[in-house]
Amino acid sequence: MSSTTEQATGARTWSVAEHLDDILTAVQPLEPIELNLLDAQGCVLVEQVTVPVALPPFDNSSMDGYAVRAADTERASEASPAVLTVIGDVAAGSSGTGLTVGPGRVARIMTGAPLPPGADAVVPVEWTDGGTGAGPARTMAPHSASPQGSGGQVRVHRPVTPHAHVRARGGDVCAGDVALEAGTVLGPPQIALLSAIGRPAARVRPRPRVVVLSTGSELAQPGEELAAGQIYDSNSFALAAAAKDAGAIVYRVGAVTDDAETLRATIEDQLIRADLLVTTGGVSVGAYDVVKEALTAVAEEEPDGPEGEPAEGAEGEEAERAVHRAHVDFRTLAMQPGKPQGFGTIGPDRTPILTLPGNPVSSYVSFELFVRPAIRAMMGLADLHRPVVRATLLPPHGAGDEEPAPLTSPEGKRQFLRGTYTGGERPEVRPVGGSGSHLIGALAHADALIVVPEAATKAAWGSEVEVVLLG
């Protein structure tokens, strides 16, 4: 990274790729921790998990019915059912060892119950008379309501083959098998497997804790009465939702007024719970761009020595300030929207901070391009970016009979326009809303970003363009 002073005085313009590479080079995956299974959902497993016991751990029934010897049913039919003696019940959760199925004998068995000794198959209750002596049964009488249910005789109307309707021990996974490889993202099926093999927790890279705060004295919170000159704060809500969608644990801070000391104090208060800080607003060249003022001032006044440590002899107020040191580069990027950006570290733990522009579209586009990949890199995920596809560019809906002028883009800047995408064999994308970075209404209807590269100054209708899919 170049220094803050160089950024303030130099004219270097960063490309989108250079800025992103710089962020991803600096941001490291979080250290692994042990988390309870539900807390580990969405996280990346950092160890190979092997199966300690077979799954299922014993032969068990996949149906409610009767545990039998298959040989006793081989001649069974509707006209000539096999009449067998019921010796008892085997319920799910029982050991299954109290009964032994011998020739001509059966045991009522419930789904999931262990197959008793001597039995090698299960006859579904629907293939029997259920012990009633009548026609085919639809269900099995409850044990409490049928004292004779676990005794008497049952008529079997259809034959079964050995192992029919039996879940074999180890039929799912065997002891010693690899259940999950390191690098697996834990979704509901993986959580189910871990719990099924008896694992109450998993060693994973945790979700990063992301603090989102917006700046601007003009910002009011939704639900408050708007005063003259105020607007509602949408950025912090949008970015907090986007960070949550990316996989982070999110803390949204209410808007901070345009005061450098207040902003510094707010950031310092949040450092204790932040793995990553994201601010929006105050990074351009205006007289009230508070983020740039606050973090540049911190960087310039800190008495750092070698390796960023406080200079020897720093005491009192200087030593206190050194705890809150920041090293943030404020940059001009060759992109639209989102030209002003900032990235660096702050605080004693060198917590990464990304400072985004304040216009709603600029802020959101910047998040998708830079913050989302950083969050996913901290989680240890391999897939950092939104999907990118090619699609045919079509005029916006409602353009009328006369074809509108081609999309234009400033030379030397990569432009990201909001669009609606239609997939299929011939993918298409249409612009939605104008190019203004304040037009949040159009953003709400977009599910893609249309990319116009730096070398292009226009994009003709019917041409193929690059599209970033947001949904």
PDB file of C-alpha atoms in Angstrom, residues 96-318:
ATOM      1  CA  GLY A  96     -34.081 -55.346  20.099  1.00  0.00           C
ATOM      2  CA  THR A  97     -32.436 -58.204  21.969  1.00  0.00           C
ATOM      3  CA  GLY A  98     -35.378 -59.229  24.170  1.00  0.00           C
ATOM      4  CA  LEU A  99     -37.103 -61.139  21.395  1.00  0.00           C
ATOM      5  CA  THR A 100     -35.884 -63.817  18.995  1.00  0.00           C
ATOM      6  CA  VAL A 101     -37.809 -64.465  15.787  1.00  0.00           C
ATOM      7  CA  GLY A 102     -37.970 -68.166  15.083  1.00  0.00           C
ATOM      8  CA  PRO A 103     -39.792 -70.235  12.437  1.00  0.00           C
ATOM      9  CA  GLY A 104     -43.406 -69.175  12.111  1.00  0.00           C
ATOM     10  CA  ARG A 105     -42.969 -66.279  14.492  1.00  0.00           C
ATOM     11  CA  VAL A 106     -42.843 -62.501  13.960  1.00  0.00           C
ATOM     12  CA  ALA A 107     -42.434 -59.329  16.041  1.00  0.00           C
ATOM     13  CA  ARG A 108     -44.290 -56.072  15.486  1.00  0.00           C
ATOM     14  CA  ILE A 109     -41.607 -53.529  14.669  1.00  0.00           C
ATOM     15  CA  MET A 110     -41.615 -49.747  14.354  1.00  0.00           C
ATOM     16  CA  THR A 111     -39.664 -47.568  11.929  1.00  0.00           C
ATOM     17  CA  GLY A 112     -36.104 -47.126  13.199  1.00  0.00           C
ATOM     18  CA  ALA A 113     -36.291 -50.017  15.659  1.00  0.00           C
ATOM     19  CA  PRO A 114     -33.456 -52.567  15.652  1.00  0.00           C
ATOM     20  CA  LEU A 115     -34.091 -55.799  13.796  1.00  0.00           C
ATOM     21  CA  PRO A 116     -34.462 -58.562  16.438  1.00  0.00           C
ATOM     22  CA  PRO A 117     -32.305 -61.686  16.292  1.00  0.00           C
ATOM     23  CA  GLY A 118     -33.573 -64.310  13.869  1.00  0.00           C
ATOM     24  CA  ALA A 119     -35.390 -61.834  11.586  1.00  0.00           C
ATOM     25  CA  ASP A 120     -33.960 -60.971   8.175  1.00  0.00           C
ATOM     26  CA  ALA A 121     -36.730 -58.795   6.658  1.00  0.00           C
ATOM     27  CA  VAL A 122     -39.679 -56.565   7.486  1.00  0.00           C
ATOM     28  CA  VAL A 123     -43.202 -56.919   6.119  1.00  0.00           C
ATOM     29  CA  PRO A 124     -44.978 -53.517   5.926  1.00  0.00           C
ATOM     30  CA  VAL A 125     -48.163 -53.457   7.978  1.00  0.00           C
ATOM     31  CA  GLU A 126     -50.115 -52.630   4.787  1.00  0.00           C
ATOM     32  CA  TRP A 127     -49.199 -56.121   3.458  1.00  0.00           C
ATOM     33  CA  THR A 128     -50.912 -57.750   6.434  1.00  0.00           C
ATOM     34  CA  ASP A 129     -54.255 -57.774   8.230  1.00  0.00           C
ATOM     35  CA  GLY A 130     -52.616 -56.005  11.192  1.00  0.00           C
ATOM     36  CA  GLY A 131     -53.645 -58.883  13.439  1.00  0.00           C
ATOM     37  CA  THR A 132     -57.347 -58.127  13.056  1.00  0.00           C
ATOM     38  CA  GLY A 133     -58.328 -61.147  11.006  1.00  0.00           C
ATOM     39  CA  ALA A 134     -59.960 -58.803   8.471  1.00  0.00           C
ATOM     40  CA  GLY A 135     -58.702 -57.345   5.178  1.00  0.00           C
ATOM     41  CA  PRO A 136     -55.461 -55.433   4.507  1.00  0.00           C
ATOM     42  CA  ALA A 137     -54.544 -53.026   7.315  1.00  0.00           C
ATOM     43  CA  ARG A 138     -53.984 -49.338   6.676  1.00  0.00           C
ATOM     44  CA  THR A 139     -52.207 -48.657   9.921  1.00  0.00           C
ATOM     45  CA  MET A 140     -50.905 -50.371  13.005  1.00  0.00           C
ATOM     46  CA  ALA A 141     -53.038 -50.262  16.143  1.00  0.00           C
ATOM     47  CA  PRO A 142     -51.410 -48.257  18.961  1.00  0.00           C
ATOM     48  CA  HIS A 143     -49.819 -50.468  21.596  1.00  0.00           C
ATOM     49  CA  SER A 144     -51.762 -48.797  24.405  1.00  0.00           C
ATOM     50  CA  ALA A 145     -55.079 -49.290  22.603  1.00  0.00           C
ATOM     51  CA  SER A 146     -54.475 -52.875  21.561  1.00  0.00           C
ATOM     52  CA  PRO A 147     -53.430 -55.217  24.391  1.00  0.00           C
ATOM     53  CA  GLN A 148     -53.608 -58.106  21.931  1.00  0.00           C
ATOM     54  CA  GLY A 149     -51.499 -56.172  19.388  1.00  0.00           C
ATOM     55  CA  SER A 150     -48.246 -57.669  20.576  1.00  0.00           C
ATOM     56  CA  GLY A 151     -49.637 -61.163  20.608  1.00  0.00           C
ATOM     57  CA  GLY A 152     -52.004 -63.325  18.634  1.00  0.00           C
ATOM     58  CA  GLN A 153     -51.623 -64.016  14.945  1.00  0.00           C
ATOM     59  CA  VAL A 154     -51.084 -61.932  11.834  1.00  0.00           C
ATOM     60  CA  ARG A 155     -51.887 -62.811   8.248  1.00  0.00           C
ATOM     61  CA  VAL A 156     -49.251 -61.809   5.681  1.00  0.00           C
ATOM     62  CA  HIS A 157     -50.651 -61.305   2.170  1.00  0.00           C
ATOM     63  CA  ARG A 158     -47.418 -60.733   0.200  1.00  0.00           C
ATOM     64  CA  PRO A 159     -43.963 -62.320   0.332  1.00  0.00           C
ATOM     65  CA  VAL A 160     -40.754 -60.417   1.102  1.00  0.00           C
ATOM     66  CA  THR A 161     -37.170 -61.148   0.137  1.00  0.00           C
ATOM     67  CA  PRO A 162     -34.288 -61.254   2.615  1.00  0.00           C
ATOM     68  CA  HIS A 163     -33.207 -57.756   3.775  1.00  0.00           C
ATOM     69  CA  ALA A 164     -36.368 -56.121   2.428  1.00  0.00           C
ATOM     70  CA  HIS A 165     -37.257 -52.891   4.250  1.00  0.00           C
ATOM     71  CA  VAL A 166     -34.163 -53.182   6.422  1.00  0.00           C
ATOM     72  CA  ARG A 167     -31.583 -50.424   6.754  1.00  0.00           C
ATOM     73  CA  ALA A 168     -28.312 -52.311   7.028  1.00  0.00           C
ATOM     74  CA  ARG A 169     -25.680 -51.414   9.610  1.00  0.00           C
ATOM     75  CA  GLY A 170     -23.133 -49.124   7.914  1.00  0.00           C
ATOM     76  CA  GLY A 171     -25.395 -48.743   4.880  1.00  0.00           C
ATOM     77  CA  ASP A 172     -24.921 -44.973   5.018  1.00  0.00           C
ATOM     78  CA  VAL A 173     -21.322 -44.598   6.224  1.00  0.00           C
ATOM     79  CA  CYS A 174     -18.903 -46.988   7.861  1.00  0.00           C
ATOM     80  CA  ALA A 175     -16.620 -46.410  10.819  1.00  0.00           C
ATOM     81  CA  GLY A 176     -13.365 -44.906   9.566  1.00  0.00           C
ATOM     82  CA  ASP A 177     -14.908 -43.361   6.457  1.00  0.00           C
ATOM     83  CA  VAL A 178     -14.194 -39.713   5.720  1.00  0.00           C
ATOM     84  CA  ALA A 179     -17.396 -37.864   6.556  1.00  0.00           C
ATOM     85  CA  LEU A 180     -16.327 -34.361   5.467  1.00  0.00           C
ATOM     86  CA  GLU A 181     -13.130 -32.955   4.005  1.00  0.00           C
ATOM     87  CA  ALA A 182     -11.395 -29.839   5.288  1.00  0.00           C
ATOM     88  CA  GLY A 183     -12.621 -26.846   3.302  1.00  0.00           C
ATOM     89  CA  THR A 184     -16.244 -27.989   3.280  1.00  0.00           C
ATOM     90  CA  VAL A 185     -18.801 -25.235   3.825  1.00  0.00           C
ATOM     91  CA  LEU A 186     -21.203 -26.415   6.518  1.00  0.00           C
ATOM     92  CA  GLY A 187     -24.776 -26.217   5.283  1.00  0.00           C
ATOM     93  CA  PRO A 188     -27.827 -28.002   6.724  1.00  0.00           C
ATOM     94  CA  PRO A 189     -26.956 -31.435   5.205  1.00  0.00           C
ATOM     95  CA  GLN A 190     -23.402 -31.272   6.572  1.00  0.00           C
ATOM     96  CA  ILE A 191     -24.687 -30.201  10.000  1.00  0.00           C
ATOM     97  CA  ALA A 192     -27.062 -33.181   9.867  1.00  0.00           C
ATOM     98  CA  LEU A 193     -24.199 -35.590   9.110  1.00  0.00           C
ATOM     99  CA  LEU A 194     -22.010 -34.241  11.900  1.00  0.00           C
ATOM    100  CA  SER A 195     -24.810 -34.566  14.421  1.00  0.00           C
ATOM    101  CA  ALA A 196     -25.700 -38.052  13.116  1.00  0.00           C
ATOM    102  CA  ILE A 197     -22.169 -39.303  13.821  1.00  0.00           C
ATOM    103  CA  GLY A 198     -22.218 -37.763  17.284  1.00  0.00           C
ATOM    104  CA  ARG A 199     -20.231 -34.570  16.755  1.00  0.00           C
ATOM    105  CA  PRO A 200     -21.648 -31.703  18.887  1.00  0.00           C
ATOM    106  CA  ALA A 201     -19.245 -29.111  17.468  1.00  0.00           C
ATOM    107  CA  ALA A 202     -16.915 -28.442  14.560  1.00  0.00           C
ATOM    108  CA  ARG A 203     -13.601 -26.670  14.142  1.00  0.00           C
ATOM    109  CA  VAL A 204     -14.168 -23.913  11.604  1.00  0.00           C
ATOM    110  CA  ARG A 205     -13.125 -20.457  10.535  1.00  0.00           C
ATOM    111  CA  PRO A 206     -15.732 -18.224  12.178  1.00  0.00           C
ATOM    112  CA  ARG A 207     -17.899 -15.623  10.529  1.00  0.00           C
ATOM    113  CA  PRO A 208     -16.156 -12.245  10.670  1.00  0.00           C
ATOM    114  CA  ARG A 209     -17.726  -9.607  12.898  1.00  0.00           C
ATOM    115  CA  VAL A 210     -18.365  -6.636  10.632  1.00  0.00           C
ATOM    116  CA  VAL A 211     -19.204  -3.197  12.007  1.00  0.00           C
ATOM    117  CA  VAL A 212     -21.021  -0.929   9.541  1.00  0.00           C
ATOM    118  CA  LEU A 213     -21.404   2.775  10.162  1.00  0.00           C
ATOM    119  CA  SER A 214     -22.506   5.666   8.005  1.00  0.00           C
ATOM    120  CA  THR A 215     -21.491   9.298   8.349  1.00  0.00           C
ATOM    121  CA  GLY A 216     -23.312  12.545   7.694  1.00  0.00           C
ATOM    122  CA  SER A 217     -25.046  15.170   9.798  1.00  0.00           C
ATOM    123  CA  GLU A 218     -27.909  15.095   7.301  1.00  0.00           C
ATOM    124  CA  LEU A 219     -28.830  11.495   8.126  1.00  0.00           C
ATOM    125  CA  ALA A 220     -31.854  10.583  10.214  1.00  0.00           C
ATOM    126  CA  GLN A 221     -32.861   7.090  11.240  1.00  0.00           C
ATOM    127  CA  PRO A 222     -35.958   5.483   9.708  1.00  0.00           C
ATOM    128  CA  GLY A 223     -38.934   6.135  11.970  1.00  0.00           C
ATOM    129  CA  GLU A 224     -37.687   9.559  13.050  1.00  0.00           C
ATOM    130  CA  GLU A 225     -39.193  12.834  11.896  1.00  0.00           C
ATOM    131  CA  LEU A 226     -37.161  14.422   9.106  1.00  0.00           C
ATOM    132  CA  ALA A 227     -35.893  17.920   9.873  1.00  0.00           C
ATOM    133  CA  ALA A 228     -35.132  20.458   7.166  1.00  0.00           C
ATOM    134  CA  GLY A 229     -32.190  19.336   5.043  1.00  0.00           C
ATOM    135  CA  GLN A 230     -32.249  15.747   6.349  1.00  0.00           C
ATOM    136  CA  ILE A 231     -32.619  12.420   4.567  1.00  0.00           C
ATOM    137  CA  TYR A 232     -33.028   8.914   5.933  1.00  0.00           C
ATOM    138  CA  ASP A 233     -29.949   6.752   6.424  1.00  0.00           C
ATOM    139  CA  SER A 234     -30.235   3.918   3.907  1.00  0.00           C
ATOM    140  CA  ASN A 235     -26.558   3.072   3.442  1.00  0.00           C
ATOM    141  CA  SER A 236     -25.920   1.492   6.818  1.00  0.00           C
ATOM    142  CA  PHE A 237     -29.007  -0.702   6.431  1.00  0.00           C
ATOM    143  CA  ALA A 238     -28.068  -1.719   2.885  1.00  0.00           C
ATOM    144  CA  LEU A 239     -24.484  -2.541   3.788  1.00  0.00           C
ATOM    145  CA  ALA A 240     -25.427  -4.346   7.005  1.00  0.00           C
ATOM    146  CA  ALA A 241     -27.865  -6.497   5.013  1.00  0.00           C
ATOM    147  CA  ALA A 242     -25.232  -7.096   2.322  1.00  0.00           C
ATOM    148  CA  ALA A 243     -22.619  -8.087   4.919  1.00  0.00           C
ATOM    149  CA  LYS A 244     -25.064 -10.514   6.516  1.00  0.00           C
ATOM    150  CA  ASP A 245     -25.816 -11.946   3.076  1.00  0.00           C
ATOM    151  CA  ALA A 246     -22.071 -12.428   2.521  1.00  0.00           C
ATOM    152  CA  GLY A 247     -21.875 -14.521   5.706  1.00  0.00           C
ATOM    153  CA  ALA A 248     -20.779 -12.029   8.363  1.00  0.00           C
ATOM    154  CA  ILE A 249     -22.026 -11.315  11.863  1.00  0.00           C
ATOM    155  CA  VAL A 250     -23.087  -7.689  11.519  1.00  0.00           C
ATOM    156  CA  TYR A 251     -23.285  -4.736  13.895  1.00  0.00           C
ATOM    157  CA  ARG A 252     -24.909  -1.627  12.459  1.00  0.00           C
ATOM    158  CA  VAL A 253     -24.022   1.665  14.077  1.00  0.00           C
ATOM    159  CA  GLY A 254     -26.326   4.666  13.747  1.00  0.00           C
ATOM    160  CA  ALA A 255     -25.161   7.536  11.558  1.00  0.00           C
ATOM    161  CA  VAL A 256     -22.265   9.599  12.929  1.00  0.00           C
ATOM    162  CA  THR A 257     -22.332  13.374  12.515  1.00  0.00           C
ATOM    163  CA  ASP A 258     -19.721  15.244  10.477  1.00  0.00           C
ATOM    164  CA  ASP A 259     -17.279  15.656  13.353  1.00  0.00           C
ATOM    165  CA  ALA A 260     -13.836  14.029  13.220  1.00  0.00           C
ATOM    166  CA  GLU A 261     -13.449  13.546  16.977  1.00  0.00           C
ATOM    167  CA  THR A 262     -16.891  11.996  17.301  1.00  0.00           C
ATOM    168  CA  LEU A 263     -16.133   9.623  14.447  1.00  0.00           C
ATOM    169  CA  ARG A 264     -12.788   8.624  15.936  1.00  0.00           C
ATOM    170  CA  ALA A 265     -14.374   7.947  19.314  1.00  0.00           C
ATOM    171  CA  THR A 266     -17.140   5.880  17.684  1.00  0.00           C
ATOM    172  CA  ILE A 267     -14.671   3.793  15.690  1.00  0.00           C
ATOM    173  CA  GLU A 268     -12.489   3.209  18.756  1.00  0.00           C
ATOM    174  CA  ASP A 269     -15.539   2.055  20.736  1.00  0.00           C
ATOM    175  CA  GLN A 270     -16.409  -0.431  17.993  1.00  0.00           C
ATOM    176  CA  LEU A 271     -12.944  -1.954  17.627  1.00  0.00           C
ATOM    177  CA  ILE A 272     -13.519  -4.347  20.508  1.00  0.00           C
ATOM    178  CA  ARG A 273     -16.148  -6.247  18.498  1.00  0.00           C
ATOM    179  CA  ALA A 274     -14.881  -5.787  14.947  1.00  0.00           C
ATOM    180  CA  ASP A 275     -12.906  -8.081  12.674  1.00  0.00           C
ATOM    181  CA  LEU A 276     -13.656  -5.647   9.857  1.00  0.00           C
ATOM    182  CA  LEU A 277     -14.896  -2.044   9.816  1.00  0.00           C
ATOM    183  CA  VAL A 278     -16.908  -0.583   6.940  1.00  0.00           C
ATOM    184  CA  THR A 279     -17.766   3.099   6.736  1.00  0.00           C
ATOM    185  CA  THR A 280     -19.795   4.927   4.139  1.00  0.00           C
ATOM    186  CA  GLY A 281     -19.554   8.589   3.269  1.00  0.00           C
ATOM    187  CA  GLY A 282     -16.931  11.229   3.946  1.00  0.00           C
ATOM    188  CA  VAL A 283     -14.127  10.002   1.642  1.00  0.00           C
ATOM    189  CA  SER A 284     -14.252  12.501  -1.220  1.00  0.00           C
ATOM    190  CA  VAL A 285     -12.776  16.010  -1.478  1.00  0.00           C
ATOM    191  CA  GLY A 286     -15.432  18.103   0.272  1.00  0.00           C
ATOM    192  CA  ALA A 287     -14.879  20.322   3.301  1.00  0.00           C
ATOM    193  CA  TYR A 288     -17.018  17.976   5.447  1.00  0.00           C
ATOM    194  CA  ASP A 289     -15.571  14.641   4.387  1.00  0.00           C
ATOM    195  CA  VAL A 290     -15.155  13.517   7.967  1.00  0.00           C
ATOM    196  CA  VAL A 291     -13.828   9.958   7.445  1.00  0.00           C
ATOM    197  CA  LYS A 292     -10.902  11.185   5.404  1.00  0.00           C
ATOM    198  CA  GLU A 293     -10.228  14.002   7.873  1.00  0.00           C
ATOM    199  CA  ALA A 294     -10.396  11.800  10.965  1.00  0.00           C
ATOM    200  CA  LEU A 295      -8.315   8.875   9.736  1.00  0.00           C
ATOM    201  CA  THR A 296      -5.747  10.967   7.851  1.00  0.00           C
ATOM    202  CA  ALA A 297      -5.203  13.066  10.979  1.00  0.00           C
ATOM    203  CA  VAL A 298      -4.657   9.955  13.090  1.00  0.00           C
ATOM    204  CA  ALA A 299      -2.096   8.573  10.656  1.00  0.00           C
ATOM    205  CA  GLU A 300      -0.191  11.860  10.474  1.00  0.00           C
ATOM    206  CA  GLU A 301       0.050  12.467  14.217  1.00  0.00           C
ATOM    207  CA  GLU A 302       0.949   9.005  15.492  1.00  0.00           C
ATOM    208  CA  PRO A 303       4.577   8.804  16.784  1.00  0.00           C
ATOM    209  CA  ASP A 304       5.253   5.380  15.297  1.00  0.00           C
ATOM    210  CA  GLY A 305       8.622   3.722  15.447  1.00  0.00           C
ATOM    211  CA  PRO A 306       9.855   0.622  13.571  1.00  0.00           C
ATOM    212  CA  GLU A 307       7.209  -1.937  12.582  1.00  0.00           C
ATOM    213  CA  GLY A 308       4.447   0.515  13.435  1.00  0.00           C
ATOM    214  CA  GLU A 309       5.165   0.453  17.180  1.00  0.00           C
ATOM    215  CA  PRO A 310       5.061   3.647  19.272  1.00  0.00           C
ATOM    216  CA  ALA A 311       8.316   5.570  19.114  1.00  0.00           C
ATOM    217  CA  GLU A 312      10.677   5.065  22.026  1.00  0.00           C
ATOM    218  CA  GLY A 313       9.877   7.484  24.819  1.00  0.00           C
ATOM    219  CA  ALA A 314       6.260   8.061  23.764  1.00  0.00           C
ATOM    220  CA  GLU A 315       4.389   8.629  27.002  1.00  0.00           C
ATOM    221  CA  GLY A 316       1.139  10.009  28.316  1.00  0.00           C
ATOM    222  CA  GLU A 317      -1.164  11.379  25.667  1.00  0.00           C
ATOM    223  CA  GLU A 318       1.119  10.327  22.797  1.00  0.00           C
TER     224      GLU A 318
END
